[in-house]
Amino acid sequence: MMKSISVGLLGLGTVGCGVVTILHNHQDKLMHQVGCPIKVKRVLVQDLHKDRMVKVDSSLLTTNVDDVIEDPEIDVVIEVMGGVEETRQHVLSSLRNKKHVVTANKDLMALYGPELLAVASENGCDLFYEASVAGGIPILRGLVDGLASDRITKMMGIVNGTTNFILTKMSKYGSAYDDVLKEAQELGYAEADPTADVEGLDAARKMAILATLGYSMNIDLQDVRVQGISSVTSEDINYSKRLGYTLKLIGMAHREGEKVEVSVQPTLLPDSHPLAGVNDEYNAVYVYGEAVGETMFYGPGAGSLPTATAIVSDLVGVMKNMRLGVNGRSAVSPQYDKKLKVNAEIYSKYFLRIHVKDQVGAFAKITSLFSERGVSFEKILQLPLKDRDDLAEIVLVTHKASLQDYEEILVKLRDMQVIQEVKSSYRVEGGGVA
Amino acid sequence: MMKSISVGLLGLGTVGCGVVTILHNHQDKLMHQVGCPIKVKRVLVQDLHKDRMVKVDSSLLTTNVDDVIEDPEIDVVIEVMGGVEETRQHVLSSLRNKKHVVTANKDLMALYGPELLAVASENGCDLFYEASVAGGIPILRGLVDGLASDRITKMMGIVNGTTNFILTKMSKYGSAYDDVLKEAQELGYAEADPTADVEGLDAARKMAILATLGYSMNIDLQDVRVQGISSVTSEDINYSKRLGYTLKLIGMAHREGEKVEVSVQPTLLPDSHPLAGVNDEYNAVYVYGEAVGETMFYGPGAGSLPTATAIVSDLVGVMKNMRLGVNGRSAVSPQYDKKLKVNAEIYSKYFLRIHVKDQVGAFAKITSLFSERGVSFEKILQLPLKDRDDLAEIVLVTHKASLQDYEEILVKLRDMQVIQEVKSSYRVEGGGVA
């Protein structure tokens, strides 16, 4: 029986404070599960005198990282400082000093996950990162343990709370993107610089982590095709609704045969799709397995306490392994070499909104451009355009087309004399719903 | 490194065949995860010559259970034969013969779970039962590992596919209960004798298992208050909709302070509740944790392949433990003594539909019965009754009332001269929607 476990924290922002709070509030439950007390021994901070949401004995605080990662009594390092390059060095040093590491850092794991996991394994240490994807939702455990025996072929995720909040409000109130973004910033759901969220980069990092685990293949961040939501308009959302779809920012990781496609893009889902009802700042990951069929994991994607819950659950995992003496053995190295689909192998339906000059034969010219490449339409909507009687608005939903054909069509469309503007173009997911 | 793992199957019905199929189809992935092949060594069947969905070498089949549970070479017994008393003996014998056991048997676990887990632990064996609740959804792992560090205060489950199928169809098409039940039977979603499903017993067994794990307390089947759906009418569903609710059969396990309440009953959920959108034969478990907030696990609740997936995932867990030499140590005995709420401590809102004689002062008499006990109304709907001009239909939604007060009111209501009939009464969950 161990006397107690000593934990060192790198960072004491909102998530770090959440970890301290949970360790304090749930001491009994944790003690019952792991058989010994957990003690926070040292905390790396930037400013020793800052006011914080939790009380931490000032003697525990330090501004010198070595006080944490070189302390021989510290068993587990919890990394909640964020950042990538410097943080990577701290995590590597911790592992080489035989300290287990729990992190919530998706940027770090998306960029250096394979390297860090290998070093952890060499040093007999655990490196857990459940909190890095979808905050409080235990999705990584679900993939690794719960669906261990199944072959997963599709993962679709709403894995960014900021963009889901914005799209939900736009859809509910018909508001404009800029207004909702401002509201989200005021509420603290969006950063002052929202780029990483609204341009899909945050979601892309999480999808790289999910795809790597789910398909047992090293998927890098640059393997993910990314399109954000900053150009989504209320018109796009209204037309989506009218056609029976909900517009969401969807991270998609699709496997067919041995090849994989990973992307993040605004996507129209049939209203009946389980992800279509995931609203506000909530996240969800939809997983399709050959045997199990459809499953979905839903919950808060961020927030200090949900994220801290995932971190402390990982800490419990580390401690159970310590008790059993089996740390560093749970990571399984990727089973497959990376094989990505090329554009000619990526098939999907598309939503397209264009402004067309009101000329005889205009529509025929457009359709022939599609039919030359064998692409036909599932839905067509043509409407006069308010305030412009020389233009018409056309909304098309195609049947399945390869990304290569579709991109060629888009280039040619933009060149056509009868086209005034291609307003928007999104992927469409799922079956033949209204 | 182990040479191979030998598995014995008790039963070869649809789930058993699913297990054989998955072990066969996913041999590579399983091998990669556990480092050695899995071999089905012996299978207990009732009839050696029956046609089955999978090919199993006839030399593996036996009608003598001892060929499985006494075989020294068999490492893991997978119990998919169903039944309780006889099955309990087989599981006990297997554990005493130092064989790990994986079971999908909710009846067995709801009735004898604590005993079987104790015997497993004494013998250094694993006893895993993920498949016993919500089929393919890895909810037990979610509770035990994913939310390990949180304090769960509420679990609500749609944990019976048959009743969810029936209620979904009734709601979608306005059909009568009997007609939909018949359709469900024809489609194979309901048994010829549907009692265990439609009267809520199957759901109650699963809630006993969930509550035991989630609250670390031995909750028995008889601790679960149960009301089924056989008396739900299309009128009830129509009124629910009109008031902004969806009627579902909800298993509820609620903890306040140290006390717990567990029930299964038709419940009105606000349309915006994550469980309200769980339709057809799908299951979902909604979990509220103090730190994490709302999470939900969604997926197929039954079916041979989803259930078999959960079984094989458990088998992978057993094998990982074997490789690490740590079997029988993962079960944590309950932390708390059982403390159940009494009726005076169970608070809820209620939906009530009554037929009232059209007399002066009738409504005043009814409301005074409620107000005497301090119970007020959130919503009131009074309508004339088709074909009966001497009666009116009144639908009430109360504010929160204790179950004790509410049951007393119901008894008195039924005795009132102005009441022609109390048609229905259901629990109402959640906030002030519509």
mmCIF file with all atom_site columns, N, CA and C in Angstrom, chain A residues 314-365:
data_model
loop_
_atom_site.group_PDB
_atom_site.id
_atom_site.type_symbol
_atom_site.label_atom_id
_atom_site.label_alt_id
_atom_site.label_comp_id
_atom_site.label_asym_id
_atom_site.label_entity_id
_atom_site.label_seq_id
_atom_site.pdbx_PDB_ins_code
_atom_site.Cartn_x
_atom_site.Cartn_y
_atom_site.Cartn_z
_atom_site.occupancy
_atom_site.B_iso_or_equiv
_atom_site.pdbx_formal_charge
_atom_site.auth_seq_id
_atom_site.auth_comp_id
_atom_site.auth_asym_id
_atom_site.auth_atom_id
_atom_site.pdbx_PDB_model_num
ATOM 1   N N  . ASP A 1 314 ? -8.064  10.596 -15.563 1.00 0.00 ? 314 ASP A N  1
ATOM 2   C CA . ASP A 1 314 ? -6.800  10.066 -16.077 1.00 0.00 ? 314 ASP A CA 1
ATOM 3   C C  . ASP A 1 314 ? -5.812  9.823  -14.931 1.00 0.00 ? 314 ASP A C  1
ATOM 4   N N  . LEU A 1 315 ? -5.777  10.764 -13.989 1.00 0.00 ? 315 LEU A N  1
ATOM 5   C CA . LEU A 1 315 ? -4.891  10.606 -12.828 1.00 0.00 ? 315 LEU A CA 1
ATOM 6   C C  . LEU A 1 315 ? -5.240  9.327  -12.058 1.00 0.00 ? 315 LEU A C  1
ATOM 7   N N  . VAL A 1 316 ? -6.550  9.070  -11.914 1.00 0.00 ? 316 VAL A N  1
ATOM 8   C CA . VAL A 1 316 ? -6.981  7.830  -11.248 1.00 0.00 ? 316 VAL A CA 1
ATOM 9   C C  . VAL A 1 316 ? -6.474  6.622  -12.026 1.00 0.00 ? 316 VAL A C  1
ATOM 10  N N  . GLY A 1 317 ? -6.547  6.719  -13.368 1.00 0.00 ? 317 GLY A N  1
ATOM 11  C CA . GLY A 1 317 ? -6.025  5.631  -14.197 1.00 0.00 ? 317 GLY A CA 1
ATOM 12  C C  . GLY A 1 317 ? -4.543  5.394  -13.954 1.00 0.00 ? 317 GLY A C  1
ATOM 13  N N  . VAL A 1 318 ? -3.777  6.474  -13.898 1.00 0.00 ? 318 VAL A N  1
ATOM 14  C CA . VAL A 1 318 ? -2.340  6.366  -13.616 1.00 0.00 ? 318 VAL A CA 1
ATOM 15  C C  . VAL A 1 318 ? -2.116  5.688  -12.259 1.00 0.00 ? 318 VAL A C  1
ATOM 16  N N  . MET A 1 319 ? -2.908  6.112  -11.262 1.00 0.00 ? 319 MET A N  1
ATOM 17  C CA . MET A 1 319 ? -2.697  5.604  -9.907  1.00 0.00 ? 319 MET A CA 1
ATOM 18  C C  . MET A 1 319 ? -3.086  4.135  -9.782  1.00 0.00 ? 319 MET A C  1
ATOM 19  N N  . LYS A 1 320 ? -4.153  3.741  -10.489 1.00 0.00 ? 320 LYS A N  1
ATOM 20  C CA . LYS A 1 320 ? -4.510  2.314  -10.495 1.00 0.00 ? 320 LYS A CA 1
ATOM 21  C C  . LYS A 1 320 ? -3.358  1.513  -11.113 1.00 0.00 ? 320 LYS A C  1
ATOM 22  N N  . ASN A 1 321 ? -2.798  2.028  -12.199 1.00 0.00 ? 321 ASN A N  1
ATOM 23  C CA . ASN A 1 321 ? -1.668  1.349  -12.827 1.00 0.00 ? 321 ASN A CA 1
ATOM 24  C C  . ASN A 1 321 ? -0.465  1.294  -11.891 1.00 0.00 ? 321 ASN A C  1
ATOM 25  N N  . MET A 1 322 ? -0.240  2.380  -11.128 1.00 0.00 ? 322 MET A N  1
ATOM 26  C CA . MET A 1 322 ? 0.880   2.381  -10.168 1.00 0.00 ? 322 MET A CA 1
ATOM 27  C C  . MET A 1 322 ? 0.683   1.286  -9.130  1.00 0.00 ? 322 MET A C  1
ATOM 28  N N  . ARG A 1 323 ? -0.560  1.193  -8.625  1.00 0.00 ? 323 ARG A N  1
ATOM 29  C CA . ARG A 1 323 ? -0.849  0.189  -7.609  1.00 0.00 ? 323 ARG A CA 1
ATOM 30  C C  . ARG A 1 323 ? -0.586  -1.209 -8.161  1.00 0.00 ? 323 ARG A C  1
ATOM 31  N N  . LEU A 1 324 ? -0.918  -1.380 -9.451  1.00 0.00 ? 324 LEU A N  1
ATOM 32  C CA . LEU A 1 324 ? -0.751  -2.691 -10.071 1.00 0.00 ? 324 LEU A CA 1
ATOM 33  C C  . LEU A 1 324 ? 0.652   -2.879 -10.638 1.00 0.00 ? 324 LEU A C  1
ATOM 34  N N  . GLY A 1 325 ? 1.428   -1.803 -10.658 1.00 0.00 ? 325 GLY A N  1
ATOM 35  C CA . GLY A 1 325 ? 2.790   -1.889 -11.205 1.00 0.00 ? 325 GLY A CA 1
ATOM 36  C C  . GLY A 1 325 ? 2.828   -2.114 -12.700 1.00 0.00 ? 325 GLY A C  1
ATOM 37  N N  . VAL A 1 326 ? 1.906   -1.521 -13.437 1.00 0.00 ? 326 VAL A N  1
ATOM 38  C CA . VAL A 1 326 ? 1.841   -1.790 -14.879 1.00 0.00 ? 326 VAL A CA 1
ATOM 39  C C  . VAL A 1 326 ? 1.856   -0.518 -15.713 1.00 0.00 ? 326 VAL A C  1
ATOM 40  N N  . ASN A 1 327 ? 2.455   0.558  -15.180 1.00 0.00 ? 327 ASN A N  1
ATOM 41  C CA . ASN A 1 327 ? 2.467   1.799  -15.958 1.00 0.00 ? 327 ASN A CA 1
ATOM 42  C C  . ASN A 1 327 ? 3.255   1.643  -17.251 1.00 0.00 ? 327 ASN A C  1
ATOM 43  N N  . GLY A 1 328 ? 2.874   2.456  -18.229 1.00 0.00 ? 328 GLY A N  1
ATOM 44  C CA . GLY A 1 328 ? 3.631   2.530  -19.473 1.00 0.00 ? 328 GLY A CA 1
ATOM 45  C C  . GLY A 1 328 ? 3.360   1.383  -20.411 1.00 0.00 ? 328 GLY A C  1
ATOM 46  N N  . ARG A 1 329 ? 2.419   0.529  -20.044 1.00 0.00 ? 329 ARG A N  1
ATOM 47  C CA . ARG A 1 329 ? 2.186   -0.637 -20.910 1.00 0.00 ? 329 ARG A CA 1
ATOM 48  C C  . ARG A 1 329 ? 0.868   -0.563 -21.649 1.00 0.00 ? 329 ARG A C  1
ATOM 49  N N  . SER A 1 330 ? 0.089   0.495  -21.388 1.00 0.00 ? 330 SER A N  1
ATOM 50  C CA . SER A 1 330 ? -1.244  0.499  -21.991 1.00 0.00 ? 330 SER A CA 1
ATOM 51  C C  . SER A 1 330 ? -1.247  1.092  -23.393 1.00 0.00 ? 330 SER A C  1
ATOM 52  N N  . ALA A 1 331 ? -0.231  1.904  -23.725 1.00 0.00 ? 331 ALA A N  1
ATOM 53  C CA . ALA A 1 331 ? -0.218  2.484  -25.067 1.00 0.00 ? 331 ALA A CA 1
ATOM 54  C C  . ALA A 1 331 ? 0.060   1.399  -26.095 1.00 0.00 ? 331 ALA A C  1
ATOM 55  N N  . VAL A 1 332 ? -0.728  1.401  -27.150 1.00 0.00 ? 332 VAL A N  1
ATOM 56  C CA . VAL A 1 332 ? -0.522  0.440  -28.231 1.00 0.00 ? 332 VAL A CA 1
ATOM 57  C C  . VAL A 1 332 ? -0.032  1.241  -29.427 1.00 0.00 ? 332 VAL A C  1
ATOM 58  N N  . SER A 1 333 ? 1.089   0.858  -29.992 1.00 0.00 ? 333 SER A N  1
ATOM 59  C CA . SER A 1 333 ? 1.602   1.621  -31.134 1.00 0.00 ? 333 SER A CA 1
ATOM 60  C C  . SER A 1 333 ? 0.713   1.353  -32.348 1.00 0.00 ? 333 SER A C  1
ATOM 61  N N  . PRO A 1 334 ? 0.673   2.318  -33.276 1.00 0.00 ? 334 PRO A N  1
ATOM 62  C CA . PRO A 1 334 ? -0.233  2.187  -34.419 1.00 0.00 ? 334 PRO A CA 1
ATOM 63  C C  . PRO A 1 334 ? -0.030  0.871  -35.177 1.00 0.00 ? 334 PRO A C  1
ATOM 64  N N  . GLN A 1 335 ? -1.163  0.304  -35.560 1.00 0.00 ? 335 GLN A N  1
ATOM 65  C CA . GLN A 1 335 ? -1.127  -0.991 -36.234 1.00 0.00 ? 335 GLN A CA 1
ATOM 66  C C  . GLN A 1 335 ? -0.863  -0.834 -37.728 1.00 0.00 ? 335 GLN A C  1
ATOM 67  N N  . TYR A 1 336 ? -1.289  0.302  -38.298 1.00 0.00 ? 336 TYR A N  1
ATOM 68  C CA . TYR A 1 336 ? -1.239  0.458  -39.749 1.00 0.00 ? 336 TYR A CA 1
ATOM 69  C C  . TYR A 1 336 ? -0.356  1.624  -40.181 1.00 0.00 ? 336 TYR A C  1
ATOM 70  N N  . ASP A 1 337 ? 0.224   1.511  -41.367 1.00 0.00 ? 337 ASP A N  1
ATOM 71  C CA . ASP A 1 337 ? 0.866   2.666  -41.989 1.00 0.00 ? 337 ASP A CA 1
ATOM 72  C C  . ASP A 1 337 ? -0.220  3.618  -42.467 1.00 0.00 ? 337 ASP A C  1
ATOM 73  N N  . LYS A 1 338 ? 0.134   4.879  -42.475 1.00 0.00 ? 338 LYS A N  1
ATOM 74  C CA . LYS A 1 338 ? -0.842  5.889  -42.896 1.00 0.00 ? 338 LYS A CA 1
ATOM 75  C C  . LYS A 1 338 ? -1.134  5.765  -44.381 1.00 0.00 ? 338 LYS A C  1
ATOM 76  N N  . LYS A 1 339 ? -2.422  5.680  -44.703 1.00 0.00 ? 339 LYS A N  1
ATOM 77  C CA . LYS A 1 339 ? -2.820  5.720  -46.111 1.00 0.00 ? 339 LYS A CA 1
ATOM 78  C C  . LYS A 1 339 ? -3.983  6.689  -46.251 1.00 0.00 ? 339 LYS A C  1
ATOM 79  N N  . LEU A 1 340 ? -3.752  7.788  -46.919 1.00 0.00 ? 340 LEU A N  1
ATOM 80  C CA . LEU A 1 340 ? -4.799  8.795  -47.060 1.00 0.00 ? 340 LEU A CA 1
ATOM 81  C C  . LEU A 1 340 ? -5.468  8.690  -48.424 1.00 0.00 ? 340 LEU A C  1
ATOM 82  N N  . LYS A 1 341 ? -6.761  8.970  -48.448 1.00 0.00 ? 341 LYS A N  1
ATOM 83  C CA . LYS A 1 341 ? -7.466  9.011  -49.727 1.00 0.00 ? 341 LYS A CA 1
ATOM 84  C C  . LYS A 1 341 ? -7.033  10.241 -50.510 1.00 0.00 ? 341 LYS A C  1
ATOM 85  N N  . VAL A 1 342 ? -6.957  10.104 -51.826 1.00 0.00 ? 342 VAL A N  1
ATOM 86  C CA . VAL A 1 342 ? -6.760  11.279 -52.662 1.00 0.00 ? 342 VAL A CA 1
ATOM 87  C C  . VAL A 1 342 ? -8.139  11.817 -53.056 1.00 0.00 ? 342 VAL A C  1
ATOM 88  N N  . ASN A 1 343 ? -8.148  13.036 -53.611 1.00 0.00 ? 343 ASN A N  1
ATOM 89  C CA . ASN A 1 343 ? -9.431  13.690 -53.882 1.00 0.00 ? 343 ASN A CA 1
ATOM 90  C C  . ASN A 1 343 ? -10.362 12.883 -54.782 1.00 0.00 ? 343 ASN A C  1
ATOM 91  N N  . ALA A 1 344 ? -9.781  12.080 -55.662 1.00 0.00 ? 344 ALA A N  1
ATOM 92  C CA . ALA A 1 344 ? -10.619 11.288 -56.557 1.00 0.00 ? 344 ALA A CA 1
ATOM 93  C C  . ALA A 1 344 ? -11.318 10.142 -55.803 1.00 0.00 ? 344 ALA A C  1
ATOM 94  N N  . GLU A 1 345 ? -10.880 9.900  -54.561 1.00 0.00 ? 345 GLU A N  1
ATOM 95  C CA . GLU A 1 345 ? -11.471 8.780  -53.804 1.00 0.00 ? 345 GLU A CA 1
ATOM 96  C C  . GLU A 1 345 ? -12.418 9.256  -52.701 1.00 0.00 ? 345 GLU A C  1
ATOM 97  N N  . ILE A 1 346 ? -12.533 10.586 -52.572 1.00 0.00 ? 346 ILE A N  1
ATOM 98  C CA . ILE A 1 346 ? -13.391 11.130 -51.515 1.00 0.00 ? 346 ILE A CA 1
ATOM 99  C C  . ILE A 1 346 ? -14.732 11.493 -52.126 1.00 0.00 ? 346 ILE A C  1
ATOM 100 N N  . TYR A 1 347 ? -15.764 10.753 -51.757 1.00 0.00 ? 347 TYR A N  1
ATOM 101 C CA . TYR A 1 347 ? -17.083 10.972 -52.331 1.00 0.00 ? 347 TYR A CA 1
ATOM 102 C C  . TYR A 1 347 ? -18.017 11.617 -51.323 1.00 0.00 ? 347 TYR A C  1
ATOM 103 N N  . SER A 1 348 ? -18.808 12.549 -51.811 1.00 0.00 ? 348 SER A N  1
ATOM 104 C CA . SER A 1 348 ? -19.740 13.209 -50.913 1.00 0.00 ? 348 SER A CA 1
ATOM 105 C C  . SER A 1 348 ? -20.803 13.921 -51.729 1.00 0.00 ? 348 SER A C  1
ATOM 106 N N  . LYS A 1 349 ? -21.898 14.278 -51.050 1.00 0.00 ? 349 LYS A N  1
ATOM 107 C CA . LYS A 1 349 ? -22.871 15.169 -51.667 1.00 0.00 ? 349 LYS A CA 1
ATOM 108 C C  . LYS A 1 349 ? -22.489 16.612 -51.313 1.00 0.00 ? 349 LYS A C  1
ATOM 109 N N  . TYR A 1 350 ? -22.925 17.563 -52.138 1.00 0.00 ? 350 TYR A N  1
ATOM 110 C CA . TYR A 1 350 ? -22.575 18.968 -51.890 1.00 0.00 ? 350 TYR A CA 1
ATOM 111 C C  . TYR A 1 350 ? -23.781 19.882 -51.996 1.00 0.00 ? 350 TYR A C  1
ATOM 112 N N  . PHE A 1 351 ? -23.742 20.918 -51.168 1.00 0.00 ? 351 PHE A N  1
ATOM 113 C CA . PHE A 1 351 ? -24.712 22.021 -51.209 1.00 0.00 ? 351 PHE A CA 1
ATOM 114 C C  . PHE A 1 351 ? -24.005 23.198 -51.851 1.00 0.00 ? 351 PHE A C  1
ATOM 115 N N  . LEU A 1 352 ? -24.689 23.836 -52.758 1.00 0.00 ? 352 LEU A N  1
ATOM 116 C CA . LEU A 1 352 ? -24.064 24.921 -53.505 1.00 0.00 ? 352 LEU A CA 1
ATOM 117 C C  . LEU A 1 352 ? -25.083 26.042 -53.685 1.00 0.00 ? 352 LEU A C  1
ATOM 118 N N  . ARG A 1 353 ? -24.686 27.257 -53.320 1.00 0.00 ? 353 ARG A N  1
ATOM 119 C CA . ARG A 1 353 ? -25.598 28.399 -53.508 1.00 0.00 ? 353 ARG A CA 1
ATOM 120 C C  . ARG A 1 353 ? -24.925 29.384 -54.454 1.00 0.00 ? 353 ARG A C  1
ATOM 121 N N  . ILE A 1 354 ? -25.598 29.691 -55.552 1.00 0.00 ? 354 ILE A N  1
ATOM 122 C CA . ILE A 1 354 ? -24.984 30.580 -56.552 1.00 0.00 ? 354 ILE A CA 1
ATOM 123 C C  . ILE A 1 354 ? -25.956 31.670 -56.983 1.00 0.00 ? 354 ILE A C  1
ATOM 124 N N  . HIS A 1 355 ? -25.392 32.795 -57.372 1.00 0.00 ? 355 HIS A N  1
ATOM 125 C CA . HIS A 1 355 ? -26.187 33.867 -57.980 1.00 0.00 ? 355 HIS A CA 1
ATOM 126 C C  . HIS A 1 355 ? -25.943 33.850 -59.477 1.00 0.00 ? 355 HIS A C  1
ATOM 127 N N  . VAL A 1 356 ? -27.047 33.746 -60.204 1.00 0.00 ? 356 VAL A N  1
ATOM 128 C CA . VAL A 1 356 ? -26.968 33.532 -61.643 1.00 0.00 ? 356 VAL A CA 1
ATOM 129 C C  . VAL A 1 356 ? -27.642 34.702 -62.357 1.00 0.00 ? 356 VAL A C  1
ATOM 130 N N  . LYS A 1 357 ? -27.040 35.135 -63.473 1.00 0.00 ? 357 LYS A N  1
ATOM 131 C CA . LYS A 1 357 ? -27.670 36.202 -64.254 1.00 0.00 ? 357 LYS A CA 1
ATOM 132 C C  . LYS A 1 357 ? -28.929 35.669 -64.913 1.00 0.00 ? 357 LYS A C  1
ATOM 133 N N  . ASP A 1 358 ? -29.947 36.501 -64.918 1.00 0.00 ? 358 ASP A N  1
ATOM 134 C CA . ASP A 1 358 ? -31.251 36.047 -65.415 1.00 0.00 ? 358 ASP A CA 1
ATOM 135 C C  . ASP A 1 358 ? -31.266 36.081 -66.938 1.00 0.00 ? 358 ASP A C  1
ATOM 136 N N  . GLN A 1 359 ? -30.616 35.106 -67.538 1.00 0.00 ? 359 GLN A N  1
ATOM 137 C CA . GLN A 1 359 ? -30.532 35.036 -69.001 1.00 0.00 ? 359 GLN A CA 1
ATOM 138 C C  . GLN A 1 359 ? -31.099 33.705 -69.472 1.00 0.00 ? 359 GLN A C  1
ATOM 139 N N  . VAL A 1 360 ? -31.609 33.731 -70.712 1.00 0.00 ? 360 VAL A N  1
ATOM 140 C CA . VAL A 1 360 ? -32.144 32.497 -71.288 1.00 0.00 ? 360 VAL A CA 1
ATOM 141 C C  . VAL A 1 360 ? -31.034 31.451 -71.377 1.00 0.00 ? 360 VAL A C  1
ATOM 142 N N  . GLY A 1 361 ? -31.328 30.236 -70.927 1.00 0.00 ? 361 GLY A N  1
ATOM 143 C CA . GLY A 1 361 ? -30.358 29.158 -71.076 1.00 0.00 ? 361 GLY A CA 1
ATOM 144 C C  . GLY A 1 361 ? -29.298 29.112 -69.998 1.00 0.00 ? 361 GLY A C  1
ATOM 145 N N  . ALA A 1 362 ? -29.346 30.025 -69.038 1.00 0.00 ? 362 ALA A N  1
ATOM 146 C CA . ALA A 1 362 ? -28.314 30.054 -67.997 1.00 0.00 ? 362 ALA A CA 1
ATOM 147 C C  . ALA A 1 362 ? -28.284 28.735 -67.213 1.00 0.00 ? 362 ALA A C  1
ATOM 148 N N  . PHE A 1 363 ? -29.479 28.294 -66.800 1.00 0.00 ? 363 PHE A N  1
ATOM 149 C CA . PHE A 1 363 ? -29.534 27.103 -65.978 1.00 0.00 ? 363 PHE A CA 1
ATOM 150 C C  . PHE A 1 363 ? -29.054 25.872 -66.750 1.00 0.00 ? 363 PHE A C  1
ATOM 151 N N  . ALA A 1 364 ? -29.380 25.822 -68.039 1.00 0.00 ? 364 ALA A N  1
ATOM 152 C CA . ALA A 1 364 ? -28.949 24.693 -68.871 1.00 0.00 ? 364 ALA A CA 1
ATOM 153 C C  . ALA A 1 364 ? -27.426 24.632 -68.946 1.00 0.00 ? 364 ALA A C  1
ATOM 154 N N  . LYS A 1 365 ? -26.800 25.800 -69.063 1.00 0.00 ? 365 LYS A N  1
ATOM 155 C CA . LYS A 1 365 ? -25.331 25.821 -69.110 1.00 0.00 ? 365 LYS A CA 1
ATOM 156 C C  . LYS A 1 365 ? -24.720 25.269 -67.822 1.00 0.00 ? 365 LYS A C  1
#
